[in-house]
Short mmCIF file of C-alpha atoms in Angstrom, two decimals:
data_model
loop_
_atom_site.label_atom_id
_atom_site.label_comp_id
_atom_site.label_asym_id
_atom_site.label_seq_id
_atom_site.Cartn_x
_atom_site.Cartn_y
_atom_site.Cartn_z
CA UNK A 68 -105.61 -41.97 233.58
CA UNK A 69 -109.03 -43.33 235.42
CA UNK A 70 -107.72 -46.97 234.65
CA UNK A 71 -103.85 -46.44 235.17
CA UNK A 72 -105.33 -45.55 238.93
CA UNK A 73 -107.80 -48.13 240.01
CA UNK A 74 -104.65 -50.35 238.63
CA UNK A 75 -102.08 -49.06 240.94
CA UNK A 76 -104.95 -49.25 243.95
CA UNK A 77 -106.02 -53.30 242.61
CA UNK A 78 -101.88 -54.10 242.87
CA UNK A 79 -101.63 -52.18 246.45
CA UNK A 80 -99.41 -49.61 245.07
CA UNK A 81 -101.40 -46.30 246.25
CA UNK A 82 -103.91 -46.45 248.95
CA UNK A 83 -107.31 -45.32 249.52
CA UNK A 84 -105.94 -41.45 250.42
CA UNK A 85 -103.42 -41.20 247.35
CA UNK A 86 -106.53 -42.70 245.58
CA UNK A 87 -109.41 -40.27 246.47
CA UNK A 88 -106.83 -37.45 246.54
CA UNK A 89 -104.96 -38.76 242.77
CA UNK A 90 -108.89 -39.23 241.72
CA UNK A 91 -109.73 -35.28 243.06
CA UNK A 92 -107.38 -33.70 240.19
CA UNK A 93 -109.23 -35.24 237.42
CA UNK A 94 -112.48 -34.10 235.70
CA UNK A 95 -115.12 -35.55 237.77
CA UNK A 96 -118.32 -36.05 239.62
CA UNK A 97 -117.67 -37.61 242.89
CA UNK A 98 -120.28 -39.34 244.88
CA UNK A 99 -119.46 -39.62 248.83
CA UNK A 100 -122.15 -41.37 251.13
CA UNK A 101 -122.30 -38.89 253.48
CA UNK A 102 -124.90 -40.15 256.11
CA UNK A 103 -122.66 -41.66 259.05
CA UNK A 104 -121.15 -37.55 258.50
CA UNK A 105 -121.57 -34.85 261.55
CA UNK A 106 -124.08 -37.20 264.11
CA UNK A 107 -124.80 -36.14 267.37
CA UNK A 108 -123.41 -39.11 268.95
CA UNK A 109 -120.62 -40.05 266.87
CA UNK A 110 -118.41 -43.39 267.06
CA UNK A 111 -115.44 -43.82 265.36
CA UNK A 112 -117.17 -44.44 262.06
CA UNK A 113 -118.76 -41.31 262.19
CA UNK A 114 -115.85 -39.36 262.87
CA UNK A 115 -113.92 -40.88 260.61
CA UNK A 116 -116.67 -40.26 257.89
CA UNK A 117 -116.50 -36.71 259.02
CA UNK A 118 -112.39 -36.49 259.10
CA UNK A 119 -112.06 -38.08 255.34
CA UNK A 120 -115.50 -36.28 254.04
CA UNK A 121 -114.03 -32.93 254.66
CA UNK A 122 -110.39 -33.63 253.87
CA UNK A 123 -112.26 -34.43 249.72
CA UNK A 124 -114.80 -31.36 249.90
CA UNK A 125 -111.17 -29.32 251.28
CA UNK A 126 -108.92 -30.78 248.05
CA UNK A 127 -112.15 -30.85 245.83
CA UNK A 128 -112.61 -26.37 246.04
CA UNK A 129 -108.80 -26.81 244.69
CA UNK A 130 -109.64 -28.32 241.85
CA UNK A 131 -112.40 -26.35 239.15
CA UNK A 132 -113.06 -29.45 237.15
CA UNK A 133 -114.45 -31.39 240.31
CA UNK A 134 -118.33 -31.66 241.96
CA UNK A 135 -118.34 -33.85 244.48
CA UNK A 136 -122.17 -34.33 245.65
CA UNK A 137 -123.33 -35.57 249.24
CA UNK A 138 -125.68 -38.33 249.38
CA UNK A 139 -127.57 -38.88 252.60
CA UNK A 140 -130.79 -39.61 254.10
CA UNK A 141 -131.15 -36.93 256.11
CA UNK A 142 -129.65 -33.40 255.75
CA UNK A 143 -125.60 -32.49 256.08
CA UNK A 144 -124.51 -29.75 257.83
CA UNK A 145 -121.10 -29.08 256.70
CA UNK A 146 -118.40 -25.82 257.83
CA UNK A 147 -119.13 -23.05 256.07
CA UNK A 148 -115.40 -22.96 254.75
CA UNK A 149 -116.55 -25.97 252.62
CA UNK A 150 -119.33 -24.83 250.48
CA UNK A 151 -119.65 -23.93 247.06
CA UNK A 152 -122.53 -23.56 245.45
CA UNK A 153 -121.16 -25.69 241.83
CA UNK A 154 -118.69 -27.50 243.27
CA UNK A 155 -120.51 -29.46 246.84
CA UNK A 156 -123.81 -30.96 246.37
CA UNK A 157 -126.65 -32.84 248.64
CA UNK A 158 -128.85 -34.92 247.94
CA UNK A 159 -130.66 -36.11 250.62
CA UNK A 160 -132.62 -39.72 249.98
CA UNK A 161 -135.03 -40.08 253.23
CA UNK A 162 -135.73 -43.33 254.45
CA UNK A 163 -135.75 -45.39 257.73
CA UNK A 164 -134.19 -49.61 257.16
CA UNK A 165 -131.39 -50.17 254.39
CA UNK A 166 -131.03 -46.75 252.92
CA UNK A 167 -127.81 -47.72 251.37
CA UNK A 168 -129.40 -50.88 249.65
CA UNK A 169 -132.42 -49.88 248.59
CA UNK A 170 -132.48 -45.06 248.20
CA UNK A 171 -128.82 -45.12 247.25
CA UNK A 172 -128.62 -48.19 244.56
CA UNK A 173 -131.77 -46.07 243.11
CA UNK A 174 -129.75 -42.97 242.56
CA UNK A 175 -127.19 -45.19 241.85
CA UNK A 176 -128.28 -46.31 238.93
CA UNK A 177 -130.40 -43.48 237.85
CA UNK A 178 -127.78 -40.03 238.69
CA UNK A 179 -124.86 -42.67 238.53
CA UNK A 180 -121.38 -40.21 239.27
CA UNK A 181 -117.58 -41.06 238.22
CA UNK A 182 -116.88 -43.16 241.56
CA UNK A 183 -118.89 -43.55 244.76
CA UNK A 184 -116.55 -43.51 247.92
CA UNK A 185 -118.58 -45.63 250.82
CA UNK A 186 -116.50 -43.52 253.85
CA UNK A 187 -118.78 -46.46 256.53
CA UNK A 188 -118.96 -50.50 255.84
CA UNK A 189 -121.88 -51.23 253.42
CA UNK A 190 -121.96 -50.95 249.76
CA UNK A 191 -124.96 -50.58 247.05
CA UNK A 192 -126.79 -53.21 245.15
CA UNK A 193 -126.22 -50.90 242.35
CA UNK A 194 -123.11 -48.96 241.95
CA UNK A 195 -121.14 -46.59 239.72
CA UNK A 196 -118.13 -48.46 237.59
CA UNK A 197 -116.23 -47.16 239.86
CA UNK A 198 -116.38 -47.32 243.87
CA UNK A 199 -114.48 -47.25 247.04
CA UNK A 200 -115.36 -47.89 250.44
CA UNK A 201 -113.88 -48.44 254.07
CA UNK A 202 -114.05 -52.03 255.82
CA UNK A 203 -113.34 -50.88 259.12
CA UNK A 204 -113.04 -53.94 261.31
CA UNK A 205 -114.33 -57.11 261.18
CA UNK A 206 -115.01 -58.07 265.03
CA UNK A 207 -118.16 -59.34 264.06
CA UNK A 208 -116.01 -62.70 262.87
CA UNK A 209 -114.83 -62.77 266.65
CA UNK A 210 -117.45 -61.70 269.06
CA UNK A 211 -120.39 -63.44 267.09
CA UNK A 212 -122.14 -63.00 270.64
CA UNK A 213 -121.98 -59.57 271.05
CA UNK A 214 -124.14 -59.42 267.92
CA UNK A 215 -128.08 -60.18 266.78
CA UNK A 216 -128.32 -62.93 265.15
CA UNK A 217 -129.80 -60.93 261.94
CA UNK A 218 -126.94 -58.15 262.59
CA UNK A 219 -124.05 -60.59 262.20
CA UNK A 220 -126.13 -62.54 258.78
CA UNK A 221 -126.11 -58.27 257.33
CA UNK A 222 -122.23 -58.27 258.24
CA UNK A 223 -120.64 -61.09 257.36
CA UNK A 224 -123.05 -60.77 254.29
CA UNK A 225 -122.40 -56.90 253.42
CA UNK A 226 -118.74 -57.47 254.22
CA UNK A 227 -117.80 -60.76 250.62
CA UNK A 228 -119.87 -58.15 249.27
CA UNK A 229 -118.18 -55.14 249.30
CA UNK A 230 -114.42 -56.67 248.89
CA UNK A 231 -115.97 -58.75 245.97
CA UNK A 232 -117.88 -55.96 244.29
CA UNK A 233 -115.55 -52.53 245.17
CA UNK A 234 -113.36 -51.45 241.66
#
């Protein structure tokens, strides 16, 4: 079933929102990069992360066989109605810089979920067999002067890497 869903997704017959909705209905452990969830000074990426993660949690609570793990560098506070001791877990992986590339990668190697969803922009180097990522824009390609040399290089590399390695 999982392979068929991926095929539909790869053929662009279903979008990421439909894929996640269908995956919730299969017995599985869904990992989510929640590092951009619930920030006080939220930008578009943080708002998107907040709303899509809340939507996934809401759907997961309806299905007995689905477990969601929220990975973050700090404690994540979710709305009380989305709390569930057996279905929603948090995994705090403290780090200041390159959290996704190092800390999340290490966790994916040691304890991989069935699928990893990254609603921000960087896919970990080590990842489970199935991973989904949202790339919000490629403005850095057109507004190069707005980015430092390193920021431009990192965005360019991480976007190419994500496109190549996401399932």
